[in-house]
Amino acid sequence: MNVKLLDLVPQYAPLREEIQRAMDQVCDAQSLILGPHVERFEKKLADYCQTRHAIGVSSGTDAILCALMGIGIQSGDEVICPSFTFFATAGCIARLGAKPVFAEIDPKTFNIDPADIERRITPRTRAILPVHLFGQMAQMERINEIARRHNLVVIEDAAQAIGARRDGRPACSWGLAGCLSFYPTKNLGAFGDAGAICTNDDDLAERCRKLRVHGSGHTYYHEMIGGMFRLAAIQAAVLEVKLKYLDAWHDQRRKNAAMYDKLLAGSAINTPPIEPENQSIYNQYCIRVPNRDHIKQALADNGIGSAIYYPLPLHLQPCFAYLGGKEGDLPVTEQACREILALPIYPELPEEQLRYVAKTLLDITNVR
Ligand SMILES: *Cc1c(COP(=O)(O)O)cnc(C)c1O
């Protein structure tokens, strides 16, 4: 049996007409960048995230970059973030001339460890950039409390966590701002690159709206140096349609996760624990296994797709060598990189395929 890690076709097929109608409206209006479609989507997105503002931008990476520019991060500043994350988290900090300071993660949730954040605060620290990895939120109440005591700004990297909740409160509504990605593999995927910044802060929202158009409030008059972070109307039209179905897709991912949890219980495979305060959206379902590379290959031999998020932590990336990171600096992070493996979890994954993945995994681990 062939099982794909992710198949976007069964999500698109039933929505084909609805999405094409929405795209047609954009084509007919020829209002292609920002404009009414983007504004309508922004309102619905802000409602969904329970924030006052949502600002559509060109990607999740640009959402992080724009938010960091919006709070004035610059050369000489330090921003604390995890090393176990997608590159963009730290890349955006470094692009502004600031220093990414990598904190350790919790071995169970893979999210940033608040106690380690506190140890890494210096007089130069300006902000904390936690990541809600794989769809489960970081310990925001502790992170916000640390930020309050040290007068730091918190920006959430919620690229993998739209609609995730902690104590019932959604991602993006905890920090000063939250950054979303609509890259096609995220739970809410556009038909290309797209992203958004959500915030309750009126001033930051206004700054981000200007920063996404080269810092101009009025065309050709520039109050600040921004970037080109505009959202295309056709992406907003697609996203507006898909947003209606997002909670149902989250539910289906949670059902799939519960089924894996049950089928793999009591085996040598470590399934991903979700904290009782959290409701995960399972952007990924990542197991931990000591002989990960062998298991990944054995799954592939049986026609099953899987992926490694992430094989090399950011503190050991060649481009960050200038920061002086070395093996052994973040042992929990480094071990996660050796043991992690993402299994197929997408909403439309047929139950028969899920059961086949679980059974194959059990067979592989039992013969060893
Ligand atoms: C996907 C992702 C991003 C970047 O989003 P893009 O839309 O691909 O630029 C940033 N941070 C994390 C944790 C992500 O998973």
GROMACS .gro file of C-alpha atoms and ligand atoms in nm:
model
  383
    1MET     CA    1   0.000   0.000   0.000
    2ASN     CA    2   0.122   0.351  -0.078
    3VAL     CA    3   0.071   0.615   0.191
    4LYS     CA    4   0.167   0.974   0.125
    5LEU     CA    5   0.289   1.195   0.407
    6LEU     CA    6   0.056   1.464   0.277
    7ASP     CA    7  -0.194   1.466  -0.008
    8LEU     CA    8  -0.359   1.801  -0.084
    9VAL     CA    9  -0.576   1.672  -0.370
   10PRO     CA   10  -0.857   1.519  -0.158
   11GLN     CA   11  -0.894   1.850   0.026
   12TYR     CA   12  -0.918   2.051  -0.295
   13ALA     CA   13  -1.142   1.819  -0.496
   14PRO     CA   14  -1.470   1.873  -0.300
   15LEU     CA   15  -1.406   2.253  -0.281
   16ARG     CA   16  -1.302   2.289  -0.643
   17GLU     CA   17  -1.606   2.484  -0.763
   18GLU     CA   18  -1.630   2.706  -0.459
   19ILE     CA   19  -1.262   2.798  -0.475
   20GLN     CA   20  -1.267   2.854  -0.850
   21ARG     CA   21  -1.568   3.085  -0.814
   22ALA     CA   22  -1.380   3.288  -0.551
   23MET     CA   23  -1.071   3.307  -0.771
   24ASP     CA   24  -1.289   3.409  -1.066
   25GLN     CA   25  -1.417   3.707  -0.867
   26VAL     CA   26  -1.060   3.827  -0.823
   27CYS     CA   27  -0.987   3.774  -1.192
   28ASP     CA   28  -1.302   3.964  -1.295
   29ALA     CA   29  -1.231   4.253  -1.062
   30GLN     CA   30  -0.857   4.262  -1.149
   31SER     CA   31  -0.792   4.402  -0.804
   32LEU     CA   32  -0.494   4.174  -0.758
   33ILE     CA   33  -0.287   4.285  -0.463
   34LEU     CA   34  -0.429   4.379  -0.120
   35GLY     CA   35  -0.771   4.542  -0.179
   36PRO     CA   36  -1.121   4.425  -0.081
   37HIS     CA   37  -1.061   4.048  -0.092
   38VAL     CA   38  -0.764   4.079   0.138
   39GLU     CA   39  -0.955   4.309   0.375
   40ARG     CA   40  -1.248   4.067   0.395
   41PHE     CA   41  -1.019   3.776   0.471
   42GLU     CA   42  -0.830   3.979   0.731
   43LYS     CA   43  -1.153   4.050   0.921
   44LYS     CA   44  -1.253   3.684   0.926
   45LEU     CA   45  -0.902   3.578   1.027
   46ALA     CA   46  -0.892   3.829   1.313
   47ASP     CA   47  -1.227   3.690   1.436
   48TYR     CA   48  -1.094   3.338   1.413
   49CYS     CA   49  -0.779   3.420   1.612
   50GLN     CA   50  -0.969   3.643   1.857
   51THR     CA   51  -0.744   3.940   1.789
   52ARG     CA   52  -0.842   4.295   1.695
   53HIS     CA   53  -0.628   4.299   1.383
   54ALA     CA   54  -0.502   4.061   1.118
   55ILE     CA   55  -0.258   4.188   0.855
   56GLY     CA   56  -0.218   3.970   0.548
   57VAL     CA   57   0.139   3.939   0.423
   58SER     CA   58   0.338   3.752   0.161
   59SER     CA   59   0.453   3.453   0.373
   60GLY     CA   60   0.499   3.327   0.727
   61THR     CA   61   0.861   3.429   0.708
   62ASP     CA   62   0.763   3.784   0.612
   63ALA     CA   63   0.505   3.787   0.894
   64ILE     CA   64   0.785   3.723   1.145
   65LEU     CA   65   1.021   3.969   0.978
   66CYS     CA   66   0.753   4.240   0.959
   67ALA     CA   67   0.644   4.189   1.322
   68LEU     CA   68   1.005   4.209   1.443
   69MET     CA   69   1.055   4.526   1.236
   70GLY     CA   70   0.730   4.655   1.383
   71ILE     CA   71   0.861   4.626   1.739
   72GLY     CA   72   1.188   4.789   1.634
   73ILE     CA   73   1.430   4.496   1.657
   74GLN     CA   74   1.767   4.610   1.530
   75SER     CA   75   2.139   4.556   1.535
   76GLY     CA   76   2.273   4.475   1.882
   77ASP     CA   77   1.942   4.340   2.014
   78GLU     CA   78   1.904   3.983   2.132
   79VAL     CA   79   1.591   3.777   2.071
   80ILE     CA   80   1.541   3.442   2.245
   81CYS     CA   81   1.395   3.159   2.035
   82PRO     CA   82   1.419   2.780   2.014
   83SER     CA   83   1.686   2.607   1.806
   84PHE     CA   84   1.442   2.325   1.727
   85THR     CA   85   1.226   2.504   1.469
   86PHE     CA   86   1.203   2.597   1.102
   87PHE     CA   87   1.484   2.826   0.988
   88ALA     CA   88   1.264   3.135   0.946
   89THR     CA   89   1.225   3.184   1.322
   90ALA     CA   90   1.592   3.266   1.375
   91GLY     CA   91   1.666   3.377   1.018
   92CYS     CA   92   1.436   3.679   1.055
   93ILE     CA   93   1.609   3.784   1.378
   94ALA     CA   94   1.950   3.763   1.215
   95ARG     CA   95   1.838   3.948   0.898
   96LEU     CA   96   1.764   4.252   1.115
   97GLY     CA   97   2.119   4.243   1.252
   98ALA     CA   98   1.997   4.114   1.587
   99LYS     CA   99   2.130   3.803   1.761
  100PRO     CA  100   1.919   3.489   1.787
  101VAL     CA  101   1.977   3.340   2.132
  102PHE     CA  102   1.879   2.975   2.131
  103ALA     CA  103   1.699   2.826   2.428
  104GLU     CA  104   1.648   2.458   2.510
  105ILE     CA  105   1.319   2.274   2.457
  106ASP     CA  106   1.098   2.051   2.669
  107PRO     CA  107   1.169   1.687   2.569
  108LYS     CA  108   0.800   1.592   2.565
  109THR     CA  109   0.634   1.877   2.375
  110PHE     CA  110   0.944   1.994   2.179
  111ASN     CA  111   0.844   2.351   2.270
  112ILE     CA  112   1.076   2.614   2.419
  113ASP     CA  113   1.153   2.564   2.789
  114PRO     CA  114   1.051   2.879   2.984
  115ALA     CA  115   1.307   2.814   3.260
  116ASP     CA  116   1.585   2.814   3.001
  117ILE     CA  117   1.453   3.136   2.846
  118GLU     CA  118   1.499   3.308   3.178
  119ARG     CA  119   1.860   3.185   3.211
  120ARG     CA  120   1.947   3.340   2.874
  121ILE     CA  121   1.817   3.692   2.937
  122THR     CA  122   2.084   3.964   2.924
  123PRO     CA  123   2.067   4.346   2.930
  124ARG     CA  124   2.049   4.329   2.547
  125THR     CA  125   1.746   4.097   2.532
  126ARG     CA  126   1.451   4.271   2.368
  127ALA     CA  127   1.205   3.998   2.280
  128ILE     CA  128   1.106   3.633   2.313
  129LEU     CA  129   0.995   3.445   2.001
  130PRO     CA  130   0.839   3.114   2.110
  131VAL     CA  131   0.726   2.866   1.844
  132HIS     CA  132   0.411   2.655   1.880
  133LEU     CA  133   0.569   2.350   1.724
  134PHE     CA  134   0.373   2.088   1.531
  135GLY     CA  135   0.042   2.252   1.634
  136GLN     CA  136   0.080   2.250   2.012
  137MET     CA  137   0.119   2.581   2.194
  138ALA     CA  138   0.421   2.671   2.407
  139GLN     CA  139   0.370   2.753   2.777
  140MET     CA  140   0.255   3.106   2.707
  141GLU     CA  141   0.142   3.196   3.060
  142ARG     CA  142   0.494   3.130   3.190
  143ILE     CA  143   0.660   3.300   2.894
  144ASN     CA  144   0.439   3.610   2.931
  145GLU     CA  145   0.513   3.622   3.303
  146ILE     CA  146   0.890   3.614   3.238
  147ALA     CA  147   0.848   3.882   2.971
  148ARG     CA  148   0.654   4.105   3.210
  149ARG     CA  149   0.919   4.077   3.480
  150HIS     CA  150   1.201   4.161   3.238
  151ASN     CA  151   1.011   4.412   3.026
  152LEU     CA  152   1.040   4.207   2.703
  153VAL     CA  153   0.809   4.177   2.403
  154VAL     CA  154   0.662   3.838   2.310
  155ILE     CA  155   0.594   3.754   1.944
  156GLU     CA  156   0.443   3.410   1.876
  157ASP     CA  157   0.564   3.206   1.581
  158ALA     CA  158   0.226   3.040   1.523
  159ALA     CA  159   0.308   2.928   1.167
  160GLN     CA  160   0.217   2.569   1.260
  161ALA     CA  161  -0.058   2.653   1.506
  162ILE     CA  162  -0.348   2.851   1.362
  163GLY     CA  163  -0.650   2.768   1.582
  164ALA     CA  164  -0.445   2.586   1.846
  165ARG     CA  165  -0.561   2.669   2.197
  166ARG     CA  166  -0.419   2.684   2.547
  167ASP     CA  167  -0.666   2.711   2.835
  168GLY     CA  168  -0.924   2.776   2.563
  169ARG     CA  169  -0.744   3.082   2.430
  170PRO     CA  170  -0.617   3.071   2.070
  171ALA     CA  171  -0.261   3.107   1.944
  172CYS     CA  172  -0.173   3.464   1.833
  173SER     CA  173  -0.385   3.617   2.112
  174TRP     CA  174  -0.124   3.563   2.388
  175GLY     CA  175   0.179   3.761   2.275
  176LEU     CA  176   0.193   4.118   2.148
  177ALA     CA  177   0.150   3.960   1.805
  178GLY     CA  178   0.130   3.616   1.644
  179CYS     CA  179   0.268   3.519   1.305
  180LEU     CA  180   0.088   3.276   1.074
  181SER     CA  181   0.198   3.092   0.761
  182PHE     CA  182  -0.036   2.975   0.487
  183TYR     CA  183   0.229   2.770   0.312
  184PRO     CA  184   0.043   2.479   0.147
  185THR     CA  185   0.158   2.220   0.407
  186LYS     CA  186   0.018   2.420   0.699
  187ASN     CA  187  -0.332   2.342   0.831
  188LEU     CA  188  -0.468   2.644   0.643
  189GLY     CA  189  -0.282   2.643   0.313
  190ALA     CA  190  -0.294   2.897   0.032
  191PHE     CA  191  -0.226   2.823  -0.334
  192GLY     CA  192   0.125   2.959  -0.301
  193ASP     CA  193   0.304   3.165  -0.037
  194ALA     CA  194   0.102   3.371   0.211
  195GLY     CA  195   0.102   3.466   0.578
  196ALA     CA  196  -0.045   3.701   0.837
  197ILE     CA  197   0.028   3.892   1.155
  198CYS     CA  198  -0.244   3.896   1.422
  199THR     CA  199  -0.236   4.144   1.708
  200ASN     CA  200  -0.451   4.327   1.962
  201ASP     CA  201  -0.214   4.624   1.957
  202ASP     CA  202  -0.345   4.912   1.743
  203ASP     CA  203  -0.006   5.082   1.706
  204LEU     CA  204   0.177   4.766   1.605
  205ALA     CA  205  -0.100   4.683   1.357
  206GLU     CA  206  -0.066   5.025   1.195
  207ARG     CA  207   0.312   4.995   1.177
  208CYS     CA  208   0.289   4.648   1.019
  209ARG     CA  209   0.034   4.773   0.762
  210LYS     CA  210   0.286   5.037   0.658
  211LEU     CA  211   0.590   4.812   0.679
  212ARG     CA  212   0.433   4.564   0.436
  213VAL     CA  213   0.427   4.836   0.167
  214HIS     CA  214   0.781   4.970   0.213
  215GLY     CA  215   0.685   5.176   0.514
  216SER     CA  216   0.446   5.405   0.332
  217GLY     CA  217   0.118   5.531   0.479
  218HIS     CA  218   0.048   5.727   0.159
  219THR     CA  219   0.177   5.592  -0.170
  220TYR     CA  220   0.528   5.720  -0.250
  221TYR     CA  221   0.571   5.882   0.093
  222HIS     CA  222   0.778   5.662   0.324
  223GLU     CA  223   0.775   5.708   0.701
  224MET     CA  224   0.992   5.404   0.765
  225ILE     CA  225   1.200   5.154   0.575
  226GLY     CA  226   0.982   4.849   0.533
  227GLY     CA  227   0.969   4.562   0.291
  228MET     CA  228   0.751   4.425   0.012
  229PHE     CA  229   0.527   4.197   0.217
  230ARG     CA  230   0.192   4.233   0.035
  231LEU     CA  231  -0.065   3.954   0.019
  232ALA     CA  232  -0.204   3.867  -0.324
  233ALA     CA  233  -0.583   3.893  -0.354
  234ILE     CA  234  -0.612   3.550  -0.516
  235GLN     CA  235  -0.453   3.392  -0.208
  236ALA     CA  236  -0.692   3.577   0.021
  237ALA     CA  237  -0.987   3.453  -0.187
  238VAL     CA  238  -0.871   3.092  -0.156
  239LEU     CA  239  -0.800   3.130   0.214
  240GLU     CA  240  -1.139   3.290   0.282
  241VAL     CA  241  -1.313   2.983   0.138
  242LYS     CA  242  -1.089   2.738   0.321
  243LEU     CA  243  -1.116   2.913   0.659
  244LYS     CA  244  -1.479   2.794   0.687
  245TYR     CA  245  -1.363   2.432   0.687
  246LEU     CA  246  -1.055   2.472   0.904
  247ASP     CA  247  -1.208   2.361   1.235
  248ALA     CA  248  -1.350   2.046   1.074
  249TRP     CA  249  -1.003   1.969   0.933
  250HIS     CA  250  -0.845   2.025   1.276
  251ASP     CA  251  -1.102   1.781   1.424
  252GLN     CA  252  -1.017   1.518   1.168
  253ARG     CA  253  -0.644   1.554   1.239
  254ARG     CA  254  -0.717   1.514   1.612
  255LYS     CA  255  -0.918   1.200   1.536
  256ASN     CA  256  -0.629   1.059   1.335
  257ALA     CA  257  -0.387   1.142   1.616
  258ALA     CA  258  -0.611   0.971   1.873
  259MET     CA  259  -0.619   0.662   1.656
  260TYR     CA  260  -0.236   0.652   1.629
  261ASP     CA  261  -0.211   0.710   2.005
  262LYS     CA  262  -0.436   0.409   2.065
  263LEU     CA  263  -0.281   0.177   1.808
  264LEU     CA  264   0.076   0.253   1.916
  265ALA     CA  265   0.012   0.253   2.293
  266GLY     CA  266   0.234   0.019   2.492
  267SER     CA  267   0.489  -0.018   2.211
  268ALA     CA  268   0.850   0.106   2.190
  269ILE     CA  269   0.726   0.407   1.994
  270ASN     CA  270   0.693   0.733   2.185
  271THR     CA  271   0.374   0.908   2.070
  272PRO     CA  272   0.353   1.287   2.112
  273PRO     CA  273   0.204   1.391   2.447
  274ILE     CA  274  -0.026   1.694   2.450
  275GLU     CA  275  -0.035   1.900   2.772
  276PRO     CA  276  -0.378   1.899   2.942
  277GLU     CA  277  -0.403   2.280   2.895
  278ASN     CA  278  -0.349   2.242   2.520
  279GLN     CA  279  -0.567   2.162   2.225
  280SER     CA  280  -0.330   2.075   1.940
  281ILE     CA  281  -0.411   2.119   1.573
  282TYR     CA  282  -0.156   1.847   1.486
  283ASN     CA  283   0.014   2.020   1.196
  284GLN     CA  284   0.248   1.726   1.239
  285TYR     CA  285   0.222   1.400   1.433
  286CYS     CA  286   0.580   1.333   1.541
  287ILE     CA  287   0.689   1.016   1.713
  288ARG     CA  288   1.026   0.964   1.884
  289VAL     CA  289   1.228   0.652   1.817
  290PRO     CA  290   1.596   0.588   1.901
  291ASN     CA  291   1.669   0.410   1.569
  292ARG     CA  292   1.490   0.674   1.363
  293ASP     CA  293   1.683   0.647   1.034
  294HIS     CA  294   1.631   0.271   1.020
  295ILE     CA  295   1.258   0.311   1.086
  296LYS     CA  296   1.220   0.584   0.827
  297GLN     CA  297   1.385   0.361   0.566
  298ALA     CA  298   1.174   0.059   0.665
  299LEU     CA  299   0.857   0.270   0.631
  300ALA     CA  300   0.972   0.385   0.287
  301ASP     CA  301   1.037   0.023   0.188
  302ASN     CA  302   0.672  -0.042   0.274
  303GLY     CA  303   0.548   0.252   0.065
  304ILE     CA  304   0.494   0.489   0.359
  305GLY     CA  305   0.602   0.853   0.349
  306SER     CA  306   0.746   1.019   0.660
  307ALA     CA  307   0.964   1.323   0.727
  308ILE     CA  308   1.224   1.457   0.967
  309TYR     CA  309   1.144   1.793   1.127
  310TYR     CA  310   1.421   1.892   1.191
  311PRO     CA  311   1.742   1.701   1.113
  312LEU     CA  312   1.989   1.975   1.214
  313PRO     CA  313   1.915   2.226   1.494
  314LEU     CA  314   1.961   2.593   1.413
  315HIS     CA  315   2.252   2.645   1.656
  316LEU     CA  316   2.453   2.396   1.447
  317GLN     CA  317   2.363   2.538   1.103
  318PRO     CA  318   2.666   2.653   0.902
  319CYS     CA  319   2.520   3.001   0.852
  320PHE     CA  320   2.501   3.052   1.230
  321ALA     CA  321   2.859   2.933   1.298
  322TYR     CA  322   2.947   3.296   1.378
  323LEU     CA  323   2.730   3.268   1.688
  324GLY     CA  324   2.968   3.004   1.822
  325GLY     CA  325   2.716   2.725   1.877
  326LYS     CA  326   2.859   2.376   1.911
  327GLU     CA  327   2.744   2.019   1.957
  328GLY     CA  328   2.643   1.957   2.317
  329ASP     CA  329   2.516   2.312   2.377
  330LEU     CA  330   2.150   2.204   2.364
  331PRO     CA  331   2.142   1.828   2.433
  332VAL     CA  332   1.762   1.793   2.449
  333THR     CA  333   1.727   1.970   2.113
  334GLU     CA  334   2.005   1.764   1.956
  335GLN     CA  335   1.850   1.438   2.075
  336ALA     CA  336   1.511   1.540   1.936
  337CYS     CA  337   1.679   1.598   1.598
  338ARG     CA  338   1.812   1.240   1.609
  339GLU     CA  339   1.485   1.075   1.718
  340ILE     CA  340   1.198   1.267   1.562
  341LEU     CA  341   0.983   1.132   1.279
  342ALA     CA  342   0.660   1.278   1.135
  343LEU     CA  343   0.388   1.036   1.021
  344PRO     CA  344   0.101   1.099   0.776
  345ILE     CA  345  -0.176   1.285   0.968
  346TYR     CA  346  -0.359   1.497   0.708
  347PRO     CA  347  -0.738   1.519   0.756
  348GLU     CA  348  -0.841   1.306   0.457
  349LEU     CA  349  -0.593   1.024   0.532
  350PRO     CA  350  -0.800   0.706   0.481
  351GLU     CA  351  -0.841   0.506   0.803
  352GLU     CA  352  -0.722   0.194   0.625
  353GLN     CA  353  -0.393   0.371   0.544
  354LEU     CA  354  -0.350   0.499   0.897
  355ARG     CA  355  -0.398   0.148   1.036
  356TYR     CA  356  -0.144   0.018   0.785
  357VAL     CA  357   0.112   0.279   0.900
  358ALA     CA  358   0.060   0.183   1.265
  359LYS     CA  359   0.076  -0.190   1.194
  360THR     CA  360   0.390  -0.152   0.982
  361LEU     CA  361   0.556   0.054   1.258
  362LEU     CA  362   0.474  -0.212   1.517
  363ASP     CA  363   0.607  -0.488   1.290
  364ILE     CA  364   0.933  -0.298   1.226
  365THR     CA  365   0.997  -0.220   1.590
  366ASN     CA  366   0.909  -0.571   1.711
  367VAL     CA  367   1.164  -0.755   1.497
  368ARG     CA  368   1.443  -0.537   1.634
  369LIG     C1  369   0.636   2.736   0.792
  369LIG     C2  370   0.702   2.805   0.905
  369LIG     C3  371   0.750   2.936   0.897
  369LIG     C4  372   0.758   3.014   0.768
  369LIG     O1  373   0.648   3.018   0.693
  369LIG     P1  374   0.660   3.039   0.532
  369LIG     O2  375   0.519   3.073   0.495
  369LIG     O3  376   0.706   2.909   0.476
  369LIG     O4  377   0.753   3.150   0.509
  369LIG     C5  378   0.802   2.996   1.010
  369LIG     N1  379   0.809   2.930   1.127
  369LIG     C6  380   0.767   2.802   1.139
  369LIG     C7  381   0.778   2.735   1.272
  369LIG     C8  382   0.714   2.735   1.028
  369LIG     O5  383   0.676   2.608   1.042
   0.00000   0.00000   0.00000
